[in-house]
Amino acid sequence: MTDDLNRELERAVEQARSALSSVSTLDELEALETRVLGRKGELTGMLRRIGTLPPEQRGPFGQAANREKSALAEAVEARREELRNASLAGVRDFDPTTPGIRPARGHQHPVLAIRREIEEIFLSMGFLVLDGPEVETEHYNFEALNIPGHHPARDMQDTFWLETAPDVSFVMRTHTSPMQVRAMERFGVPIRAVVPGRVYRNETCDATHEATFHQVEGLVVDRGISVAHLKGVMGAFLGRLFGREVTVRLRPHYFPFVEPGFELDFQCVHCEGAGCSVCKRSGWIEMLGCGMVHPRVLEAGGADPEEFTGFAFGVGIDRLAMMRHVIEDIRHFHAGDLRFFEQF
Ligand code: DAH
């Protein structure tokens, strides 16, 4: 009798083991587990029949059957783990020596990259870096900058007017210059600050004009500031940005918020002034608007023009990015074509 039961046990275990090695899905494995180890399973059934054995054989048989049972349970667990791993696609065949697939990572927009560089340069010169509102009041965008209503200078910048509240008119800021006055109001003078940001113009778009682009405004107000400081700081800034010494020149130009006002040119870094296609044969590249802060603007910011003078400048960031990367059309920046962006 014992022999029968023992042989039965042996055979059942053997069969279970070979079945185990051939199951190929978790479902099959579970069915096998139930059939052999379940409450009504084969091994359990044999253990129930232990009472049919003579008393002295019950102990040894029970121990043997239980040992087999837990060994099988372990083997089932191990197989389950194997099947699970195999079901994670490719994991079983993972070869750590094959070259990886580089995940697609984003990167900075070329305009943002230059903006950050400019911020770094001015931070290192002790400037604050400020942020201002893109929806601006008529007061800060125009009046406080010495551009009263009906002043012809308003036509210099085509403006997106927004809906008007009873006592204020809002615009999409046409330049970053309104932050000159806001910065003086907020931080007082003396002050050194730059304000990068997006501006808006209600213009017909073409290769060099977009309805929205980016500027960096600069403002330095202190006692005894002169045009020499303006020229020196601009030269240092452009030198750092282009990574070489640059020669700059000032040409008189009218901007209502500066007096005197200038356009700043730098000597073409491609031909060093000899004249080439980049500088349109003139040897100079027009870079930015600047000047000595108009006394009315100082007053609007709460600074006493008798005591303080200052300079300001405004530079287009998109244009700088276009020059650096030789981009021929400003509209690429907003067109969202990845073939363009992936080049940077
Ligand atoms: N705000 C001017 C523009 O958008 C640029 C500019 C010119 C800014 C002269 C200045 C400045 O601060 O002094 O065209």
GROMACS .gro file of C-alpha atoms and ligand atoms in nm:
model
  358
    1MET     CA    1   0.000   0.000   0.000
    2THR     CA    2   0.272   0.244   0.096
    3ASP     CA    3   0.459   0.149  -0.211
    4ASP     CA    4   0.155   0.223  -0.422
    5LEU     CA    5   0.106   0.559  -0.268
    6ASN     CA    6   0.477   0.634  -0.284
    7ARG     CA    7   0.494   0.538  -0.648
    8GLU     CA    8   0.185   0.743  -0.719
    9LEU     CA    9   0.350   1.040  -0.553
   10GLU     CA   10   0.668   0.996  -0.753
   11ARG     CA   11   0.480   0.970  -1.080
   12ALA     CA   12   0.263   1.273  -1.004
   13VAL     CA   13   0.570   1.480  -0.917
   14GLU     CA   14   0.752   1.373  -1.230
   15GLN     CA   15   0.457   1.455  -1.451
   16ALA     CA   16   0.406   1.789  -1.282
   17ARG     CA   17   0.770   1.881  -1.340
   18SER     CA   18   0.766   1.797  -1.705
   19ALA     CA   19   0.436   1.980  -1.751
   20LEU     CA   20   0.590   2.276  -1.574
   21SER     CA   21   0.877   2.303  -1.819
   22SER     CA   22   0.640   2.300  -2.115
   23VAL     CA   23   0.380   2.555  -2.000
   24SER     CA   24   0.421   2.869  -2.204
   25THR     CA   25   0.162   3.106  -2.063
   26LEU     CA   26   0.067   3.227  -1.718
   27ASP     CA   27  -0.283   3.085  -1.768
   28GLU     CA   28  -0.148   2.738  -1.842
   29LEU     CA   29   0.072   2.764  -1.539
   30GLU     CA   30  -0.219   2.852  -1.315
   31ALA     CA   31  -0.424   2.559  -1.443
   32LEU     CA   32  -0.135   2.326  -1.371
   33GLU     CA   33  -0.093   2.469  -1.023
   34THR     CA   34  -0.458   2.410  -0.944
   35ARG     CA   35  -0.452   2.060  -1.087
   36VAL     CA   36  -0.150   1.951  -0.883
   37LEU     CA   37  -0.129   2.171  -0.576
   38GLY     CA   38  -0.484   2.306  -0.540
   39ARG     CA   39  -0.727   2.216  -0.265
   40LYS     CA   40  -0.865   1.942  -0.483
   41GLY     CA   41  -0.533   1.878  -0.653
   42GLU     CA   42  -0.347   1.550  -0.695
   43LEU     CA   43  -0.095   1.593  -0.415
   44THR     CA   44  -0.354   1.718  -0.174
   45GLY     CA   45  -0.569   1.416  -0.260
   46MET     CA   46  -0.281   1.181  -0.183
   47LEU     CA   47  -0.216   1.344   0.151
   48ARG     CA   48  -0.581   1.297   0.234
   49ARG     CA   49  -0.541   0.929   0.175
   50ILE     CA   50  -0.263   0.913   0.434
   51GLY     CA   51  -0.516   0.758   0.675
   52THR     CA   52  -0.523   0.443   0.468
   53LEU     CA   53  -0.159   0.376   0.554
   54PRO     CA   54  -0.047   0.178   0.852
   55PRO     CA   55   0.021   0.418   1.139
   56GLU     CA   56   0.401   0.382   1.138
   57GLN     CA   57   0.423   0.475   0.769
   58ARG     CA   58   0.205   0.782   0.787
   59GLY     CA   59   0.481   1.010   0.926
   60PRO     CA   60   0.749   0.931   0.665
   61PHE     CA   61   0.499   0.948   0.380
   62GLY     CA   62   0.350   1.276   0.500
   63GLN     CA   63   0.694   1.431   0.525
   64ALA     CA   64   0.794   1.312   0.179
   65ALA     CA   65   0.469   1.435   0.023
   66ASN     CA   66   0.490   1.774   0.192
   67ARG     CA   67   0.852   1.817   0.085
   68GLU     CA   68   0.758   1.744  -0.275
   69LYS     CA   69   0.462   1.974  -0.246
   70SER     CA   70   0.663   2.274  -0.133
   71ALA     CA   71   0.941   2.202  -0.382
   72LEU     CA   72   0.681   2.202  -0.658
   73ALA     CA   73   0.525   2.520  -0.526
   74GLU     CA   74   0.866   2.684  -0.544
   75ALA     CA   75   0.921   2.560  -0.897
   76VAL     CA   76   0.582   2.699  -0.997
   77GLU     CA   77   0.677   3.038  -0.851
   78ALA     CA   78   1.007   3.038  -1.038
   79ARG     CA   79   0.833   2.952  -1.364
   80ARG     CA   80   0.579   3.225  -1.303
   81GLU     CA   81   0.862   3.476  -1.267
   82GLU     CA   82   1.021   3.354  -1.589
   83LEU     CA   83   0.699   3.382  -1.784
   84ARG     CA   84   0.635   3.731  -1.649
   85ASN     CA   85   0.980   3.849  -1.751
   86ALA     CA   86   0.950   3.697  -2.093
   87SER     CA   87   0.623   3.879  -2.145
   88LEU     CA   88   0.803   4.213  -2.106
   89ALA     CA   89   0.886   4.257  -2.471
   90GLY     CA   90   1.245   4.204  -2.558
   91VAL     CA   91   1.368   4.192  -2.203
   92ARG     CA   92   1.476   3.833  -2.232
   93ASP     CA   93   1.687   3.922  -2.534
   94PHE     CA   94   1.830   4.240  -2.390
   95ASP     CA   95   2.186   4.289  -2.503
   96PRO     CA   96   2.356   4.555  -2.293
   97THR     CA   97   2.633   4.598  -2.550
   98THR     CA   98   2.413   4.720  -2.838
   99PRO     CA   99   2.428   5.096  -2.893
  100GLY     CA  100   2.132   5.273  -2.733
  101ILE     CA  101   1.861   5.469  -2.909
  102ARG     CA  102   1.906   5.828  -2.805
  103PRO     CA  103   1.577   5.955  -2.662
  104ALA     CA  104   1.445   6.263  -2.839
  105ARG     CA  105   1.522   6.553  -2.608
  106GLY     CA  106   1.403   6.908  -2.637
  107HIS     CA  107   1.647   7.196  -2.646
  108GLN     CA  108   1.642   7.570  -2.630
  109HIS     CA  109   1.492   7.774  -2.909
  110PRO     CA  110   1.775   7.970  -3.078
  111VAL     CA  111   1.618   8.298  -2.967
  112LEU     CA  112   1.595   8.184  -2.604
  113ALA     CA  113   1.956   8.060  -2.613
  114ILE     CA  114   2.087   8.406  -2.711
  115ARG     CA  115   1.856   8.571  -2.463
  116ARG     CA  116   2.010   8.363  -2.184
  117GLU     CA  117   2.361   8.454  -2.301
  118ILE     CA  118   2.271   8.823  -2.296
  119GLU     CA  119   2.128   8.788  -1.945
  120GLU     CA  120   2.450   8.621  -1.828
  121ILE     CA  121   2.666   8.896  -1.975
  122PHE     CA  122   2.470   9.172  -1.805
  123LEU     CA  123   2.437   8.984  -1.476
  124SER     CA  124   2.816   8.963  -1.471
  125MET     CA  125   2.828   9.342  -1.513
  126GLY     CA  126   2.603   9.392  -1.211
  127PHE     CA  127   2.272   9.449  -1.389
  128LEU     CA  128   1.935   9.332  -1.262
  129VAL     CA  129   1.744   9.110  -1.504
  130LEU     CA  130   1.376   9.208  -1.494
  131ASP     CA  131   1.057   9.087  -1.650
  132GLY     CA  132   0.766   9.305  -1.756
  133PRO     CA  133   0.405   9.273  -1.871
  134GLU     CA  134   0.331   9.205  -2.238
  135VAL     CA  135  -0.008   9.368  -2.201
  136GLU     CA  136   0.089   9.722  -2.119
  137THR     CA  137  -0.096  10.045  -2.056
  138GLU     CA  138  -0.087  10.331  -2.300
  139HIS     CA  139   0.077  10.529  -2.023
  140TYR     CA  140   0.388  10.309  -1.990
  141ASN     CA  141   0.414  10.212  -2.355
  142PHE     CA  142   0.386  10.571  -2.481
  143GLU     CA  143   0.314  10.864  -2.251
  144ALA     CA  144   0.577  10.796  -1.985
  145LEU     CA  145   0.828  10.753  -2.268
  146ASN     CA  146   0.762  11.102  -2.397
  147ILE     CA  147   0.529  10.987  -2.676
  148PRO     CA  148   0.204  11.175  -2.612
  149GLY     CA  149  -0.117  11.099  -2.804
  150HIS     CA  150  -0.119  11.235  -3.161
  151HIS     CA  151   0.259  11.257  -3.149
  152PRO     CA  152   0.386  11.145  -3.489
  153ALA     CA  153   0.628  10.911  -3.312
  154ARG     CA  154   0.335  10.684  -3.234
  155ASP     CA  155   0.331  10.594  -3.600
  156MET     CA  156   0.686  10.461  -3.571
  157GLN     CA  157   0.539  10.153  -3.411
  158ASP     CA  158   0.219   9.997  -3.541
  159THR     CA  159   0.029   9.902  -3.234
  160PHE     CA  160  -0.213   9.627  -3.139
  161TRP     CA  161  -0.470   9.814  -2.932
  162LEU     CA  162  -0.670   9.610  -2.686
  163GLU     CA  163  -1.015   9.677  -2.553
  164THR     CA  164  -1.019   9.990  -2.354
  165ALA     CA  165  -1.142  10.028  -1.998
  166PRO     CA  166  -1.315  10.363  -1.918
  167ASP     CA  167  -0.999  10.525  -1.785
  168VAL     CA  168  -0.709  10.318  -1.930
  169SER     CA  169  -0.611  10.197  -2.274
  170PHE     CA  170  -0.422   9.874  -2.305
  171VAL     CA  171  -0.184   9.773  -2.582
  172MET     CA  172   0.033   9.476  -2.659
  173ARG     CA  173   0.366   9.637  -2.575
  174THR     CA  174   0.539   9.750  -2.892
  175HIS     CA  175   0.879   9.752  -2.724
  176THR     CA  176   1.044   9.668  -2.392
  177SER     CA  177   1.111  10.038  -2.322
  178PRO     CA  178   0.807  10.077  -2.090
  179MET     CA  179   1.008   9.880  -1.837
  180GLN     CA  180   1.252  10.171  -1.807
  181VAL     CA  181   0.991  10.368  -1.616
  182ARG     CA  182   0.848  10.069  -1.430
  183ALA     CA  183   1.199   9.969  -1.318
  184MET     CA  184   1.278  10.318  -1.186
  185GLU     CA  185   0.944  10.330  -1.004
  186ARG     CA  186   1.001   9.989  -0.850
  187PHE     CA  187   1.372  10.001  -0.764
  188GLY     CA  188   1.452  10.373  -0.762
  189VAL     CA  189   1.780  10.518  -0.885
  190PRO     CA  190   2.069  10.456  -0.925
  191ILE     CA  191   1.980  10.148  -1.124
  192ARG     CA  192   2.133   9.908  -1.376
  193ALA     CA  193   1.884   9.672  -1.535
  194VAL     CA  194   1.812   9.475  -1.849
  195VAL     CA  195   1.467   9.353  -1.947
  196PRO     CA  196   1.439   9.079  -2.206
  197GLY     CA  197   1.096   9.001  -2.344
  198ARG     CA  198   0.850   8.963  -2.622
  199VAL     CA  199   0.704   9.259  -2.807
  200TYR     CA  200   0.427   9.297  -3.065
  201ARG     CA  201   0.383   9.502  -3.381
  202ASN     CA  202   0.078   9.525  -3.601
  203GLU     CA  203   0.284   9.495  -3.918
  204THR     CA  204   0.281   9.311  -4.244
  205CYS     CA  205   0.508   9.011  -4.201
  206ASP     CA  206   0.798   8.950  -4.434
  207ALA     CA  207   1.146   8.799  -4.411
  208THR     CA  208   1.260   9.061  -4.159
  209HIS     CA  209   0.933   9.161  -3.988
  210GLU     CA  210   0.717   8.955  -3.758
  211ALA     CA  211   0.409   9.055  -3.559
  212THR     CA  212   0.594   8.937  -3.250
  213PHE     CA  213   0.966   8.931  -3.175
  214HIS     CA  214   1.202   8.980  -2.883
  215GLN     CA  215   1.400   9.266  -2.742
  216VAL     CA  216   1.631   9.334  -2.454
  217GLU     CA  217   1.594   9.674  -2.297
  218GLY     CA  218   1.883   9.818  -2.100
  219LEU     CA  219   1.882  10.103  -1.852
  220VAL     CA  220   2.159  10.261  -1.647
  221VAL     CA  221   2.083  10.564  -1.433
  222ASP     CA  222   2.329  10.716  -1.190
  223ARG     CA  223   2.509  11.039  -1.117
  224GLY     CA  224   2.745  11.143  -1.396
  225ILE     CA  225   2.650  10.886  -1.659
  226SER     CA  226   2.760  10.996  -2.007
  227VAL     CA  227   2.764  10.879  -2.368
  228ALA     CA  228   3.111  10.737  -2.300
  229HIS     CA  229   2.955  10.488  -2.055
  230LEU     CA  230   2.694  10.396  -2.313
  231LYS     CA  231   2.953  10.330  -2.580
  232GLY     CA  232   3.183  10.142  -2.345
  233VAL     CA  233   2.911   9.913  -2.211
  234MET     CA  234   2.776   9.842  -2.560
  235GLY     CA  235   3.124   9.759  -2.687
  236ALA     CA  236   3.186   9.525  -2.394
  237PHE     CA  237   2.847   9.361  -2.437
  238LEU     CA  238   2.882   9.298  -2.811
  239GLY     CA  239   3.243   9.184  -2.768
  240ARG     CA  240   3.136   8.922  -2.516
  241LEU     CA  241   2.844   8.814  -2.733
  242PHE     CA  242   3.050   8.772  -3.048
  243GLY     CA  243   3.354   8.642  -2.865
  244ARG     CA  244   3.593   8.896  -3.014
  245GLU     CA  245   3.671   9.263  -2.998
  246VAL     CA  246   3.422   9.472  -3.194
  247THR     CA  247   3.437   9.830  -3.311
  248VAL     CA  248   3.116  10.029  -3.259
  249ARG     CA  249   3.002  10.366  -3.383
  250LEU     CA  250   2.708  10.586  -3.290
  251ARG     CA  251   2.494  10.756  -3.551
  252PRO     CA  252   2.246  11.024  -3.441
  253HIS     CA  253   1.888  10.900  -3.458
  254TYR     CA  254   1.559  11.016  -3.318
  255PHE     CA  255   1.382  10.822  -3.045
  256PRO     CA  256   1.140  11.025  -2.829
  257PHE     CA  257   1.263  10.875  -2.500
  258VAL     CA  258   1.631  10.960  -2.541
  259GLU     CA  259   1.820  11.281  -2.604
  260PRO     CA  260   2.055  11.256  -2.777
  261GLY     CA  261   1.948  10.934  -2.945
  262PHE     CA  262   2.162  10.704  -3.158
  263GLU     CA  263   2.170  10.404  -3.371
  264LEU     CA  264   2.466  10.190  -3.286
  265ASP     CA  265   2.651  10.011  -3.562
  266PHE     CA  266   2.936   9.769  -3.525
  267GLN     CA  267   3.202   9.701  -3.774
  268CYS     CA  268   3.114   9.392  -3.977
  269VAL     CA  269   3.285   9.093  -3.816
  270HIS     CA  270   3.283   8.903  -4.145
  271CYS     CA  271   3.482   9.148  -4.357
  272GLU     CA  272   3.620   9.370  -4.076
  273GLY     CA  273   3.485   9.679  -4.242
  274ALA     CA  274   3.597   9.610  -4.596
  275GLY     CA  275   3.240   9.556  -4.720
  276CYS     CA  276   3.073   9.224  -4.795
  277SER     CA  277   2.728   9.080  -4.858
  278VAL     CA  278   2.651   9.045  -4.486
  279CYS     CA  279   2.696   9.418  -4.423
  280LYS     CA  280   2.557   9.511  -4.765
  281ARG     CA  281   2.901   9.645  -4.869
  282SER     CA  282   2.893   9.921  -4.608
  283GLY     CA  283   3.140   9.767  -4.363
  284TRP     CA  284   2.895   9.835  -4.077
  285ILE     CA  285   2.599   9.648  -3.935
  286GLU     CA  286   2.316   9.837  -3.772
  287MET     CA  287   2.266   9.685  -3.431
  288LEU     CA  288   2.046   9.868  -3.187
  289GLY     CA  289   1.880  10.190  -3.075
  290CYS     CA  290   2.014  10.377  -2.774
  291GLY     CA  291   2.072  10.715  -2.619
  292MET     CA  292   2.078  10.926  -2.308
  293VAL     CA  293   1.754  10.889  -2.112
  294HIS     CA  294   1.529  11.189  -2.178
  295PRO     CA  295   1.475  11.410  -1.870
  296ARG     CA  296   1.098  11.359  -1.904
  297VAL     CA  297   1.146  10.983  -1.883
  298LEU     CA  298   1.364  11.019  -1.573
  299GLU     CA  299   1.091  11.233  -1.422
  300ALA     CA  300   0.822  10.983  -1.513
  301GLY     CA  301   1.026  10.723  -1.323
  302GLY     CA  302   1.061  10.949  -1.020
  303ALA     CA  303   1.428  11.039  -1.075
  304ASP     CA  304   1.552  11.398  -1.054
  305PRO     CA  305   1.706  11.491  -1.394
  306GLU     CA  306   1.912  11.763  -1.221
  307GLU     CA  307   2.091  11.500  -1.020
  308PHE     CA  308   2.078  11.189  -1.239
  309THR     CA  309   2.158  11.104  -1.597
  310GLY     CA  310   2.138  10.769  -1.769
  311PHE     CA  311   2.157  10.575  -2.088
  312ALA     CA  312   1.918  10.322  -2.239
  313PHE     CA  313   1.926  10.081  -2.527
  314GLY     CA  314   1.698   9.838  -2.702
  315VAL     CA  315   1.827   9.546  -2.905
  316GLY     CA  316   1.638   9.289  -3.112
  317ILE     CA  317   1.720   8.935  -3.004
  318ASP     CA  318   1.573   8.760  -3.308
  319ARG     CA  319   1.800   8.962  -3.532
  320LEU     CA  320   2.102   8.859  -3.330
  321ALA     CA  321   2.002   8.493  -3.362
  322MET     CA  322   1.955   8.543  -3.736
  323MET     CA  323   2.299   8.697  -3.769
  324ARG     CA  324   2.469   8.432  -3.563
  325HIS     CA  325   2.314   8.137  -3.746
  326VAL     CA  326   2.282   8.307  -4.086
  327ILE     CA  327   1.903   8.263  -4.090
  328GLU     CA  328   1.749   8.446  -4.381
  329ASP     CA  329   1.386   8.463  -4.270
  330ILE     CA  330   1.259   8.566  -3.925
  331ARG     CA  331   0.937   8.371  -3.982
  332HIS     CA  332   1.122   8.043  -3.927
  333PHE     CA  333   1.130   8.118  -3.554
  334HIS     CA  334   0.755   8.079  -3.518
  335ALA     CA  335   0.677   7.840  -3.801
  336GLY     CA  336   0.715   7.534  -3.577
  337ASP     CA  337   0.898   7.329  -3.840
  338LEU     CA  338   1.115   7.080  -3.651
  339ARG     CA  339   1.350   7.045  -3.949
  340PHE     CA  340   1.446   7.404  -3.876
  341PHE     CA  341   1.477   7.375  -3.498
  342GLU     CA  342   1.672   7.051  -3.502
  343GLN     CA  343   1.964   7.235  -3.660
  344PHE     CA  344   2.046   7.420  -3.338
  345DAH     N1  345   1.221  10.098  -2.816
  345DAH     C1  346   1.291  10.114  -2.941
  345DAH     C2  347   1.224  10.028  -3.049
  345DAH     O1  348   1.156   9.936  -3.016
  345DAH     C3  349   1.435  10.073  -2.928
  345DAH     C4  350   1.511  10.166  -2.843
  345DAH     C5  351   1.572  10.276  -2.898
  345DAH     C6  352   1.522  10.144  -2.706
  345DAH     C7  353   1.645  10.364  -2.822
  345DAH     C8  354   1.594  10.230  -2.628
  345DAH     C9  355   1.656  10.342  -2.688
  345DAH     O2  356   1.606  10.214  -2.497
  345DAH     O3  357   1.727  10.425  -2.609
  345DAH     O4  358   1.242  10.056  -3.163
   0.00000   0.00000   0.00000
